[in-house]
PDB file of C-alpha atoms and ligand atoms in Angstrom:
ATOM      1  CA  MET Z   1     122.517  -7.383  27.457  1.00 67.00           C
ATOM      2  CA  GLN Z   2     120.263  -4.693  25.912  1.00 79.00           C
ATOM      3  CA  PRO Z   3     120.632  -4.174  22.145  1.00 79.00           C
ATOM      4  CA  SER Z   4     122.374  -0.905  21.220  1.00 95.00           C
ATOM      5  CA  LEU Z   5     120.636   2.010  19.541  1.00 97.00           C
ATOM      6  CA  LEU Z   6     122.398   4.972  17.959  1.00 97.00           C
ATOM      7  CA  LEU Z   7     120.455   8.191  18.505  1.00 97.00           C
ATOM      8  CA  ALA Z   8     121.595  10.600  15.818  1.00 96.00           C
ATOM      9  CA  SER Z   9     119.066  13.454  16.186  1.00 93.00           C
ATOM     10  CA  ARG Z  10     117.726  15.545  19.017  1.00 91.00           C
ATOM     11  CA  VAL Z  11     114.603  14.079  20.689  1.00 95.00           C
ATOM     12  CA  SER Z  12     112.417  14.858  23.706  1.00 95.00           C
ATOM     13  CA  GLU Z  13     113.548  13.818  27.175  1.00 96.00           C
ATOM     14  CA  SER Z  14     110.526  11.523  27.650  1.00 96.00           C
ATOM     15  CA  PHE Z  15     111.255   9.685  24.381  1.00 96.00           C
ATOM     16  CA  HIS Z  16     114.901   9.451  25.344  1.00 96.00           C
ATOM     17  CA  GLN Z  17     113.917   7.910  28.673  1.00 96.00           C
ATOM     18  CA  ARG Z  18     111.676   5.345  27.009  1.00 95.00           C
ATOM     19  CA  LEU Z  19     114.477   4.372  24.662  1.00 95.00           C
ATOM     20  CA  ARG Z  20     116.935   4.089  27.538  1.00 95.00           C
ATOM     21  CA  ALA Z  21     114.565   1.747  29.370  1.00 93.00           C
ATOM     22  CA  ARG Z  22     114.868  -0.822  26.563  1.00 90.00           C
ATOM     23  CA  PHE Z  23     118.116  -0.182  24.755  1.00 93.00           C
ATOM     24  CA  GLY Z  24     121.682   0.768  25.328  1.00 94.00           C
ATOM     25  CA  VAL Z  25     121.355   4.261  23.854  1.00 96.00           C
ATOM     26  CA  ILE Z  26     124.491   5.704  22.281  1.00 96.00           C
ATOM     27  CA  GLU Z  27     124.166   9.399  21.545  1.00 95.00           C
ATOM     28  CA  ALA Z  28     125.853  10.596  18.379  1.00 94.00           C
ATOM     29  CA  ALA Z  29     128.929  12.608  19.268  1.00 91.00           C
ATOM     30  CA  SER Z  30     128.449  14.886  16.253  1.00 92.00           C
ATOM     31  CA  ALA Z  31     125.548  16.445  14.325  1.00 90.00           C
ATOM     32  CA  ASP Z  32     127.160  14.919  11.228  1.00 93.00           C
ATOM     33  CA  PHE Z  33     126.272  11.231  10.865  1.00 96.00           C
ATOM     34  CA  ASP Z  34     129.547  10.252   9.192  1.00 96.00           C
ATOM     35  CA  ALA Z  35     131.568  11.918  11.954  1.00 96.00           C
ATOM     36  CA  ALA Z  36     129.356  10.383  14.647  1.00 96.00           C
ATOM     37  CA  VAL Z  37     129.853   6.882  13.245  1.00 97.00           C
ATOM     38  CA  ALA Z  38     133.578   7.450  12.723  1.00 96.00           C
ATOM     39  CA  ALA Z  39     133.871   8.469  16.389  1.00 96.00           C
ATOM     40  CA  LEU Z  40     132.511   5.102  17.631  1.00 96.00           C
ATOM     41  CA  THR Z  41     134.946   2.420  18.723  1.00 96.00           C
ATOM     42  CA  PRO Z  42     134.693  -0.727  16.569  1.00 95.00           C
ATOM     43  CA  GLU Z  43     133.158  -2.549  19.581  1.00 95.00           C
ATOM     44  CA  LEU Z  44     130.390   0.043  20.020  1.00 95.00           C
ATOM     45  CA  ALA Z  45     129.774   0.287  16.267  1.00 96.00           C
ATOM     46  CA  GLY Z  46     129.611  -3.502  16.089  1.00 96.00           C
ATOM     47  CA  ASP Z  47     126.816  -3.622  18.697  1.00 96.00           C
ATOM     48  CA  ILE Z  48     124.423  -1.140  17.104  1.00 97.00           C
ATOM     49  CA  ARG Z  49     121.151  -2.695  15.885  1.00 97.00           C
ATOM     50  CA  ILE Z  50     118.972   0.394  15.517  1.00 97.00           C
ATOM     51  CA  VAL Z  51     119.518   3.959  14.319  1.00 98.00           C
ATOM     52  CA  VAL Z  52     117.002   6.727  15.100  1.00 97.00           C
ATOM     53  CA  ALA Z  53     117.439  10.004  13.184  1.00 97.00           C
ATOM     54  CA  PHE Z  54     115.689  12.622  11.072  1.00 94.00           C
ATOM     55  CA  GLY Z  55     115.172  11.222   7.597  1.00 90.00           C
ATOM     56  CA  SER Z  56     117.123  14.045   5.997  1.00 91.00           C
ATOM     57  CA  THR Z  57     120.248  12.952   7.894  1.00 95.00           C
ATOM     58  CA  ARG Z  58     122.755  11.870   5.244  1.00 95.00           C
ATOM     59  CA  MET Z  59     123.531   8.184   5.869  1.00 97.00           C
ATOM     60  CA  PRO Z  60     125.737   7.017   3.003  1.00 97.00           C
ATOM     61  CA  ALA Z  61     126.721   3.387   2.421  1.00 98.00           C
ATOM     62  CA  ALA Z  62     130.247   3.972   3.725  1.00 97.00           C
ATOM     63  CA  SER Z  63     128.998   4.940   7.186  1.00 97.00           C
ATOM     64  CA  LEU Z  64     126.219   2.353   7.312  1.00 98.00           C
ATOM     65  CA  ALA Z  65     128.821  -0.295   6.426  1.00 98.00           C
ATOM     66  CA  ARG Z  66     130.612   0.543   9.679  1.00 97.00           C
ATOM     67  CA  LEU Z  67     127.538  -0.703  11.573  1.00 98.00           C
ATOM     68  CA  PRO Z  68     127.706  -4.405  10.626  1.00 97.00           C
ATOM     69  CA  ARG Z  69     124.798  -5.560  12.857  1.00 97.00           C
ATOM     70  CA  LEU Z  70     122.411  -2.740  11.962  1.00 98.00           C
ATOM     71  CA  GLU Z  71     118.873  -4.070  11.397  1.00 97.00           C
ATOM     72  CA  LEU Z  72     116.532  -1.095  11.653  1.00 98.00           C
ATOM     73  CA  ILE Z  73     116.663   2.619  10.788  1.00 98.00           C
ATOM     74  CA  CYS Z  74     113.737   4.677  12.143  1.00 98.00           C
ATOM     75  CA  CYS Z  75     113.254   8.117  10.622  1.00 97.00           C
ATOM     76  CA  LEU Z  76     111.698  10.915  12.622  1.00 96.00           C
ATOM     77  CA  GLY Z  77     109.592  12.667   9.992  1.00 95.00           C
ATOM     78  CA  SER Z  78     108.142  11.724   6.679  1.00 96.00           C
ATOM     79  CA  GLY Z  79     111.241  11.904   4.444  1.00 96.00           C
ATOM     80  CA  TYR Z  80     113.948   9.239   4.248  1.00 96.00           C
ATOM     81  CA  ASP Z  81     115.945  10.525   1.317  1.00 95.00           C
ATOM     82  CA  GLY Z  82     119.166  10.854   3.341  1.00 94.00           C
ATOM     83  CA  ILE Z  83     119.540   7.078   3.580  1.00 97.00           C
ATOM     84  CA  ASP Z  84     121.325   4.968   0.997  1.00 97.00           C
ATOM     85  CA  LEU Z  85     118.298   2.782   0.320  1.00 97.00           C
ATOM     86  CA  ASP Z  86     120.168   0.450  -2.074  1.00 97.00           C
ATOM     87  CA  HIS Z  87     122.589  -0.348   0.706  1.00 98.00           C
ATOM     88  CA  ALA Z  88     119.717  -0.922   3.148  1.00 98.00           C
ATOM     89  CA  ARG Z  89     117.931  -3.190   0.662  1.00 98.00           C
ATOM     90  CA  GLN Z  90     121.070  -5.245  -0.046  1.00 98.00           C
ATOM     91  CA  ARG Z  91     121.695  -5.821   3.646  1.00 98.00           C
ATOM     92  CA  GLY Z  92     118.053  -6.401   4.574  1.00 97.00           C
ATOM     93  CA  ILE Z  93     118.022  -3.359   6.868  1.00 98.00           C
ATOM     94  CA  VAL Z  94     114.435  -2.258   7.516  1.00 97.00           C
ATOM     95  CA  VAL Z  95     113.769   1.491   7.172  1.00 98.00           C
ATOM     96  CA  THR Z  96     110.693   3.160   8.670  1.00 98.00           C
ATOM     97  CA  ASN Z  97     109.386   6.738   8.531  1.00 97.00           C
ATOM     98  CA  SER Z  98     106.671   8.655  10.365  1.00 97.00           C
ATOM     99  CA  PRO Z  99     104.173   9.356   7.591  1.00 95.00           C
ATOM    100  CA  ALA Z 100     101.792  12.267   8.193  1.00 94.00           C
ATOM    101  CA  ALA Z 101     103.019  12.765  11.773  1.00 97.00           C
ATOM    102  CA  ASN Z 102     104.198  16.290  11.016  1.00 98.00           C
ATOM    103  CA  ALA Z 103     101.886  17.120   8.100  1.00 98.00           C
ATOM    104  CA  ALA Z 104      99.932  19.823   9.961  1.00 98.00           C
ATOM    105  CA  SER Z 105     103.122  21.380  11.281  1.00 98.00           C
ATOM    106  CA  VAL Z 106     104.788  21.498   7.849  1.00 98.00           C
ATOM    107  CA  ALA Z 107     101.611  22.865   6.250  1.00 98.00           C
ATOM    108  CA  ASP Z 108     101.441  25.628   8.873  1.00 98.00           C
ATOM    109  CA  LEU Z 109     104.966  26.671   7.979  1.00 99.00           C
ATOM    110  CA  ALA Z 110     104.143  26.565   4.260  1.00 98.00           C
ATOM    111  CA  MET Z 111     101.345  29.072   4.905  1.00 98.00           C
ATOM    112  CA  GLY Z 112     103.718  31.194   6.977  1.00 98.00           C
ATOM    113  CA  LEU Z 113     106.265  31.266   4.172  1.00 98.00           C
ATOM    114  CA  LEU Z 114     103.499  31.994   1.694  1.00 98.00           C
ATOM    115  CA  ILE Z 115     102.193  34.972   3.679  1.00 98.00           C
ATOM    116  CA  SER Z 116     105.713  36.207   4.303  1.00 98.00           C
ATOM    117  CA  SER Z 117     106.465  36.045   0.575  1.00 98.00           C
ATOM    118  CA  VAL Z 118     103.271  37.597  -0.710  1.00 98.00           C
ATOM    119  CA  ARG Z 119     103.172  40.345   1.949  1.00 97.00           C
ATOM    120  CA  ASN Z 120     106.922  41.065   1.698  1.00 96.00           C
ATOM    121  CA  LEU Z 121     107.711  40.517   5.370  1.00 97.00           C
ATOM    122  CA  PRO Z 122     111.535  40.430   5.045  1.00 97.00           C
ATOM    123  CA  ALA Z 123     111.446  43.698   3.069  1.00 95.00           C
ATOM    124  CA  ALA Z 124     109.012  45.176   5.610  1.00 95.00           C
ATOM    125  CA  ARG Z 125     111.456  44.538   8.396  1.00 95.00           C
ATOM    126  CA  GLN Z 126     114.292  46.099   6.392  1.00 94.00           C
ATOM    127  CA  TYR Z 127     112.043  49.108   5.764  1.00 93.00           C
ATOM    128  CA  LEU Z 128     111.584  49.568   9.502  1.00 93.00           C
ATOM    129  CA  GLU Z 129     115.251  49.006  10.261  1.00 94.00           C
ATOM    130  CA  ALA Z 130     116.196  51.658   7.708  1.00 92.00           C
ATOM    131  CA  GLY Z 131     113.969  54.166   9.558  1.00 90.00           C
ATOM    132  CA  ARG Z 132     111.798  54.739   6.513  1.00 89.00           C
ATOM    133  CA  TRP Z 133     108.514  54.662   8.466  1.00 88.00           C
ATOM    134  CA  GLN Z 134     108.148  58.335   9.235  1.00 82.00           C
ATOM    135  CA  GLY Z 135     105.146  60.068  10.816  1.00 74.00           C
ATOM    136  CA  ASN Z 136     101.490  59.183  10.443  1.00 71.00           C
ATOM    137  CA  ALA Z 137     100.983  60.377   6.915  1.00 67.00           C
ATOM    138  CA  GLY Z 138     104.487  59.609   5.736  1.00 62.00           C
ATOM    139  CA  GLU Z 139     105.796  57.088   3.292  1.00 68.00           C
ATOM    140  CA  ARG Z 140     104.246  53.639   3.414  1.00 81.00           C
ATOM    141  CA  MET Z 141     105.254  50.420   1.727  1.00 88.00           C
ATOM    142  CA  PRO Z 142     103.290  50.063  -1.501  1.00 90.00           C
ATOM    143  CA  PRO Z 143     100.152  47.873  -1.293  1.00 93.00           C
ATOM    144  CA  VAL Z 144     100.302  44.401  -2.775  1.00 96.00           C
ATOM    145  CA  ARG Z 145      97.705  41.916  -3.959  1.00 96.00           C
ATOM    146  CA  GLY Z 146      96.354  39.861  -1.035  1.00 97.00           C
ATOM    147  CA  LEU Z 147      96.042  36.097  -0.778  1.00 97.00           C
ATOM    148  CA  GLY Z 148      92.291  35.763  -1.431  1.00 97.00           C
ATOM    149  CA  GLY Z 149      91.556  34.749  -5.011  1.00 97.00           C
ATOM    150  CA  ARG Z 150      95.146  33.804  -5.783  1.00 98.00           C
ATOM    151  CA  ARG Z 151      95.728  30.435  -7.372  1.00 98.00           C
ATOM    152  CA  LEU Z 152      97.729  28.030  -5.233  1.00 98.00           C
ATOM    153  CA  GLY Z 153      99.397  25.159  -7.088  1.00 98.00           C
ATOM    154  CA  ILE Z 154     100.378  22.277  -4.835  1.00 98.00           C
ATOM    155  CA  CYS Z 155     103.115  19.964  -6.113  1.00 98.00           C
ATOM    156  CA  GLY Z 156     102.453  16.663  -4.349  1.00 98.00           C
ATOM    157  CA  LEU Z 157      99.014  16.065  -2.820  1.00 98.00           C
ATOM    158  CA  GLY Z 158     100.132  13.795   0.031  1.00 97.00           C
ATOM    159  CA  ALA Z 159      99.414  14.403   3.717  1.00 97.00           C
ATOM    160  CA  ILE Z 160     101.281  17.727   3.723  1.00 98.00           C
ATOM    161  CA  GLY Z 161      99.809  18.896   0.418  1.00 98.00           C
ATOM    162  CA  LEU Z 162      96.289  18.125   1.630  1.00 98.00           C
ATOM    163  CA  ASN Z 163      96.876  20.106   4.817  1.00 98.00           C
ATOM    164  CA  VAL Z 164      98.120  23.031   2.722  1.00 98.00           C
ATOM    165  CA  ALA Z 165      94.995  22.800   0.542  1.00 98.00           C
ATOM    166  CA  LYS Z 166      92.740  22.899   3.611  1.00 98.00           C
ATOM    167  CA  ARG Z 167      94.501  25.988   4.964  1.00 98.00           C
ATOM    168  CA  ALA Z 168      94.490  27.702   1.569  1.00 98.00           C
ATOM    169  CA  ALA Z 169      90.705  27.274   1.344  1.00 97.00           C
ATOM    170  CA  ALA Z 170      90.375  29.238   4.600  1.00 97.00           C
ATOM    171  CA  PHE Z 171      92.287  32.071   2.893  1.00 98.00           C
ATOM    172  CA  ASP Z 172      89.839  31.989  -0.055  1.00 98.00           C
ATOM    173  CA  MET Z 173      92.523  30.760  -2.423  1.00 98.00           C
ATOM    174  CA  GLU Z 174      91.828  28.608  -5.463  1.00 98.00           C
ATOM    175  CA  VAL Z 175      93.663  25.273  -5.244  1.00 98.00           C
ATOM    176  CA  GLY Z 176      95.023  23.019  -8.002  1.00 98.00           C
ATOM    177  CA  TYR Z 177      97.640  20.272  -7.822  1.00 98.00           C
ATOM    178  CA  HIS Z 178      99.994  17.945  -9.574  1.00 98.00           C
ATOM    179  CA  GLY Z 179     101.038  14.564  -8.187  1.00 97.00           C
ATOM    180  CA  ARG Z 180     102.194  11.182  -9.441  1.00 96.00           C
ATOM    181  CA  THR Z 181      98.553  10.261  -9.926  1.00 96.00           C
ATOM    182  CA  ALA Z 182      95.275  12.151  -9.929  1.00 98.00           C
ATOM    183  CA  ARG Z 183      93.277  11.892  -6.695  1.00 98.00           C
ATOM    184  CA  PRO Z 184      89.675  12.312  -7.840  1.00 97.00           C
ATOM    185  CA  GLU Z 185      88.418  11.810  -4.270  1.00 98.00           C
ATOM    186  CA  HIS Z 186      89.571  15.397  -3.633  1.00 98.00           C
ATOM    187  CA  PRO Z 187      87.753  18.387  -5.148  1.00 97.00           C
ATOM    188  CA  TYR Z 188      90.808  20.178  -6.594  1.00 98.00           C
ATOM    189  CA  PRO Z 189      91.660  20.275 -10.311  1.00 98.00           C
ATOM    190  CA  TYR Z 190      94.533  17.983 -11.318  1.00 98.00           C
ATOM    191  CA  PHE Z 191      97.274  19.162 -13.685  1.00 98.00           C
ATOM    192  CA  GLU Z 192      99.144  16.566 -15.715  1.00 98.00           C
ATOM    193  CA  SER Z 193     102.555  18.200 -15.126  1.00 98.00           C
ATOM    194  CA  ILE Z 194     104.219  20.691 -12.817  1.00 98.00           C
ATOM    195  CA  LEU Z 195     104.773  22.904 -15.856  1.00 98.00           C
ATOM    196  CA  ARG Z 196     101.036  23.083 -16.587  1.00 98.00           C
ATOM    197  CA  LEU Z 197     100.355  23.719 -12.878  1.00 98.00           C
ATOM    198  CA  ALA Z 198     102.933  26.542 -12.843  1.00 99.00           C
ATOM    199  CA  GLU Z 199     101.316  28.151 -15.907  1.00 98.00           C
ATOM    200  CA  TRP Z 200      97.995  28.229 -14.040  1.00 98.00           C
ATOM    201  CA  ALA Z 201      99.222  29.101 -10.527  1.00 98.00           C
ATOM    202  CA  ASP Z 202     100.144  32.380  -8.814  1.00 98.00           C
ATOM    203  CA  VAL Z 203     101.980  30.496  -6.080  1.00 98.00           C
ATOM    204  CA  LEU Z 204     103.591  27.051  -6.185  1.00 98.00           C
ATOM    205  CA  VAL Z 205     103.984  25.157  -2.913  1.00 98.00           C
ATOM    206  CA  VAL Z 206     106.307  22.175  -3.194  1.00 98.00           C
ATOM    207  CA  CYS Z 207     105.342  19.184  -1.023  1.00 98.00           C
ATOM    208  CA  LEU Z 208     107.000  16.447  -3.103  1.00 98.00           C
ATOM    209  CA  ARG Z 209     108.778  13.353  -1.824  1.00 96.00           C
ATOM    210  CA  ALA Z 210     112.458  13.573  -2.769  1.00 96.00           C
ATOM    211  CA  ASP Z 211     113.607  10.808  -5.083  1.00 95.00           C
ATOM    212  CA  ALA Z 212     115.083  10.378  -8.559  1.00 95.00           C
ATOM    213  CA  ALA Z 213     111.725  11.204 -10.173  1.00 96.00           C
ATOM    214  CA  THR Z 214     111.376  14.564  -8.399  1.00 98.00           C
ATOM    215  CA  TYR Z 215     115.044  15.667  -8.565  1.00 98.00           C
ATOM    216  CA  HIS Z 216     115.075  19.278  -9.879  1.00 98.00           C
ATOM    217  CA  ALA Z 217     111.371  19.006 -10.712  1.00 98.00           C
ATOM    218  CA  ILE Z 218     111.267  22.782 -10.277  1.00 98.00           C
ATOM    219  CA  ASP Z 219     113.517  23.883 -13.128  1.00 98.00           C
ATOM    220  CA  ALA Z 220     113.943  26.923 -15.342  1.00 98.00           C
ATOM    221  CA  ALA Z 221     110.871  26.139 -17.454  1.00 98.00           C
ATOM    222  CA  VAL Z 222     108.657  25.824 -14.365  1.00 99.00           C
ATOM    223  CA  LEU Z 223     109.950  29.060 -12.825  1.00 99.00           C
ATOM    224  CA  ARG Z 224     109.515  30.968 -16.076  1.00 98.00           C
ATOM    225  CA  ALA Z 225     105.969  29.590 -16.344  1.00 98.00           C
ATOM    226  CA  LEU Z 226     105.223  30.728 -12.781  1.00 98.00           C
ATOM    227  CA  GLY Z 227     106.121  34.179 -13.993  1.00 98.00           C
ATOM    228  CA  PRO Z 228     107.159  37.582 -12.627  1.00 98.00           C
ATOM    229  CA  GLN Z 229     104.115  37.841 -10.320  1.00 98.00           C
ATOM    230  CA  GLY Z 230     104.534  34.283  -9.058  1.00 98.00           C
ATOM    231  CA  PHE Z 231     105.942  32.927  -5.780  1.00 98.00           C
ATOM    232  CA  LEU Z 232     107.597  29.637  -4.904  1.00 99.00           C
ATOM    233  CA  VAL Z 233     107.390  27.990  -1.477  1.00 99.00           C
ATOM    234  CA  ASN Z 234     109.402  24.839  -0.739  1.00 98.00           C
ATOM    235  CA  VAL Z 235     108.784  22.780   2.408  1.00 98.00           C
ATOM    236  CA  SER Z 236     109.740  19.382   0.961  1.00 98.00           C
ATOM    237  CA  ARG Z 237     113.403  18.814   0.142  1.00 98.00           C
ATOM    238  CA  GLY Z 238     115.936  21.131  -1.442  1.00 98.00           C
ATOM    239  CA  THR Z 239     116.739  18.627  -4.176  1.00 98.00           C
ATOM    240  CA  THR Z 240     113.292  19.070  -5.744  1.00 98.00           C
ATOM    241  CA  VAL Z 241     114.320  22.580  -6.832  1.00 98.00           C
ATOM    242  CA  ASP Z 242     117.315  23.458  -9.022  1.00 98.00           C
ATOM    243  CA  GLU Z 243     118.781  25.921  -6.520  1.00 98.00           C
ATOM    244  CA  GLN Z 244     121.169  27.625  -8.947  1.00 98.00           C
ATOM    245  CA  VAL Z 245     118.341  28.204 -11.407  1.00 98.00           C
ATOM    246  CA  LEU Z 246     116.130  29.486  -8.583  1.00 98.00           C
ATOM    247  CA  LEU Z 247     118.816  32.031  -7.705  1.00 98.00           C
ATOM    248  CA  GLU Z 248     118.881  33.190 -11.331  1.00 98.00           C
ATOM    249  CA  ALA Z 249     115.090  33.415 -11.311  1.00 98.00           C
ATOM    250  CA  LEU Z 250     115.062  35.501  -8.123  1.00 98.00           C
ATOM    251  CA  LYS Z 251     117.866  37.823  -9.218  1.00 98.00           C
ATOM    252  CA  ASN Z 252     116.441  38.394 -12.670  1.00 98.00           C
ATOM    253  CA  GLY Z 253     112.770  38.773 -11.792  1.00 98.00           C
ATOM    254  CA  TRP Z 254     111.521  35.608 -13.506  1.00 98.00           C
ATOM    255  CA  ILE Z 255     109.482  35.164 -10.296  1.00 98.00           C
ATOM    256  CA  ALA Z 256     108.409  37.652  -7.605  1.00 98.00           C
ATOM    257  CA  GLY Z 257     109.847  35.894  -4.552  1.00 98.00           C
ATOM    258  CA  ALA Z 258     110.275  32.684  -2.600  1.00 98.00           C
ATOM    259  CA  GLY Z 259     109.841  31.143   0.842  1.00 98.00           C
ATOM    260  CA  LEU Z 260     112.288  28.331   1.533  1.00 98.00           C
ATOM    261  CA  ASP Z 261     112.568  25.942   4.463  1.00 98.00           C
ATOM    262  CA  VAL Z 262     114.815  23.437   2.665  1.00 98.00           C
ATOM    263  CA  TYR Z 263     117.990  23.653   0.577  1.00 98.00           C
ATOM    264  CA  GLU Z 264     119.852  21.497  -1.870  1.00 97.00           C
ATOM    265  CA  HIS Z 265     122.964  20.987   0.259  1.00 95.00           C
ATOM    266  CA  GLU Z 266     121.748  21.447   3.832  1.00 95.00           C
ATOM    267  CA  PRO Z 267     122.926  22.947   6.072  1.00 93.00           C
ATOM    268  CA  ALA Z 268     124.816  24.982   3.442  1.00 96.00           C
ATOM    269  CA  ILE Z 269     122.796  27.838   1.957  1.00 97.00           C
ATOM    270  CA  PRO Z 270     123.977  29.892  -1.046  1.00 97.00           C
ATOM    271  CA  ALA Z 271     125.201  33.189   0.463  1.00 97.00           C
ATOM    272  CA  GLU Z 272     123.449  35.150  -2.290  1.00 97.00           C
ATOM    273  CA  LEU Z 273     120.052  34.112  -0.933  1.00 97.00           C
ATOM    274  CA  PHE Z 274     120.687  36.144   2.234  1.00 97.00           C
ATOM    275  CA  ARG Z 275     121.098  39.280   0.147  1.00 96.00           C
ATOM    276  CA  LEU Z 276     117.656  39.011  -1.468  1.00 97.00           C
ATOM    277  CA  ALA Z 277     114.890  40.864   0.387  1.00 94.00           C
ATOM    278  CA  HIS Z 278     112.150  39.059  -1.522  1.00 97.00           C
ATOM    279  CA  VAL Z 279     113.125  35.688  -0.065  1.00 98.00           C
ATOM    280  CA  THR Z 280     112.077  34.284   3.322  1.00 98.00           C
ATOM    281  CA  LEU Z 281     114.456  31.663   4.690  1.00 98.00           C
ATOM    282  CA  THR Z 282     113.995  29.225   7.576  1.00 98.00           C
ATOM    283  CA  PRO Z 283     116.357  26.421   8.711  1.00 97.00           C
ATOM    284  CA  HIS Z 284     114.308  23.283   7.871  1.00 97.00           C
ATOM    285  CA  ILE Z 285     111.859  23.745  10.743  1.00 97.00           C
ATOM    286  CA  GLY Z 286     108.700  22.514   8.994  1.00 98.00           C
ATOM    287  CA  GLY Z 287     108.289  19.595  11.398  1.00 97.00           C
ATOM    288  CA  ALA Z 288     109.683  21.443  14.398  1.00 96.00           C
ATOM    289  CA  THR Z 289     106.611  21.729  16.593  1.00 97.00           C
ATOM    290  CA  LEU Z 290     106.059  19.939  19.891  1.00 97.00           C
ATOM    291  CA  GLU Z 291     102.939  18.256  18.513  1.00 97.00           C
ATOM    292  CA  ALA Z 292     104.769  16.903  15.462  1.00 97.00           C
ATOM    293  CA  ALA Z 293     107.696  15.726  17.588  1.00 97.00           C
ATOM    294  CA  GLN Z 294     105.321  13.846  19.871  1.00 97.00           C
ATOM    295  CA  GLU Z 295     103.627  12.072  16.960  1.00 97.00           C
ATOM    296  CA  GLN Z 296     106.908  11.280  15.222  1.00 97.00           C
ATOM    297  CA  GLU Z 297     108.372   9.835  18.387  1.00 97.00           C
ATOM    298  CA  ALA Z 298     105.231   7.758  19.040  1.00 97.00           C
ATOM    299  CA  CYS Z 299     105.500   6.370  15.513  1.00 98.00           C
ATOM    300  CA  VAL Z 300     109.199   5.526  15.946  1.00 97.00           C
ATOM    301  CA  LEU Z 301     108.445   3.820  19.266  1.00 96.00           C
ATOM    302  CA  ALA Z 302     105.679   1.732  17.693  1.00 97.00           C
ATOM    303  CA  ASN Z 303     108.124   0.592  15.009  1.00 97.00           C
ATOM    304  CA  ILE Z 304     110.855  -0.199  17.516  1.00 96.00           C
ATOM    305  CA  GLU Z 305     108.466  -2.102  19.748  1.00 94.00           C
ATOM    306  CA  ALA Z 306     107.221  -4.157  16.802  1.00 95.00           C
ATOM    307  CA  TYR Z 307     110.848  -4.896  15.883  1.00 93.00           C
ATOM    308  CA  ALA Z 308     111.719  -5.881  19.471  1.00 91.00           C
ATOM    309  CA  ALA Z 309     108.688  -8.210  19.523  1.00 93.00           C
ATOM    310  CA  GLY Z 310     109.769  -9.837  16.249  1.00 94.00           C
ATOM    311  CA  GLN Z 311     106.775  -8.364  14.382  1.00 96.00           C
ATOM    312  CA  PRO Z 312     106.747  -6.541  11.029  1.00 95.00           C
ATOM    313  CA  PRO Z 313     107.434  -2.783  11.252  1.00 96.00           C
ATOM    314  CA  ARG Z 314     104.363  -0.526  11.412  1.00 97.00           C
ATOM    315  CA  THR Z 315     105.372   2.027   8.778  1.00 98.00           C
ATOM    316  CA  PRO Z 316     108.122   0.567   6.569  1.00 97.00           C
ATOM    317  CA  VAL Z 317     109.264   2.564   3.566  1.00 96.00           C
ATOM    318  CA  PRO Z 318     109.301   0.772   0.209  1.00 92.00           C
ATOM    319  CA  LEU Z 319     112.820  -0.497  -0.560  1.00 89.00           C
TER     320      LEU Z 319
HETATM  321  O1  3PY X   1     109.118  15.133   7.600  1.00 74.51           O
HETATM  322  C1  3PY X   1     110.221  15.445   7.157  1.00 74.51           C
HETATM  323  O2  3PY X   1     110.943  14.617   6.598  1.00 74.51           O
HETATM  324  C2  3PY X   1     110.694  16.824   7.282  1.00 74.51           C
HETATM  325  O3  3PY X   1     111.802  17.096   6.920  1.00 74.51           O
HETATM  326  C3  3PY X   1     109.794  17.874   7.823  1.00 74.51           C
HETATM  327  O4  3PY X   1     110.288  19.150   7.580  1.00 74.51           O
END
């Protein structure tokens, strides 16, 4: 009998077919992992050896415990913060991610959010909708400072951060960064803390891995240091930013605006954010390009094939 695999996130048809060729694929009956696991009969749950899902899928110990023969969790994407890693470690469950597979895609979106923020795209649309664009010589939206020459502070110079830096250079921006360690092999100035980076930068782009060390790394002090002309873009995880403090900052003009793809309690978004015209919001679509999906799925397949052949996983995450 083929080992069972629980597919908890949407994937391409070709990937689905390849999984079906080797495993008994059980599709999650709900977009919520807990509900999907709760909906399985004990027999089905007892057969599952592999879970494939986006790494932001919340997989708490209580649900993982209902899969007693689980051996491998493969994350589509770079993050794996949704998984109770202590539980995985204690049970010897191997966890893999797809490092760098979606870095270009996420960096593209970061630039999109950056341009949208700096050039006021949500407000521009509202301006049109309100019928304020009248005649050729009529009222125009006030000019703003362009991107060229602005200082871009990257929090986290991993694969995504490096792709952001490359794109920013094409926009004639100055790049600096903060990360766990300095990376002298890259030409950008290193700042010893996010606070120092925020003092220097006009725009902060957050590309941090979510863990205990980066929880609420963007706090009141950082936002105040970024200042009333500054913008925040977050394409990493919502937990890296204190969302309540960010709301205060946006409402009270501590910063000029924000572009957000990720939220602290996804998929819930504070309703107040929708009322702010200087905020661009997207529903965690950083990695949602066909190219990224293809690379992520190839990486998951390589890990699953190694597992099926009794070999070490290709891209395990540290447990
Ligand atoms: O790679 C990931 O984990 C993502 O969430 C991309 O947005």
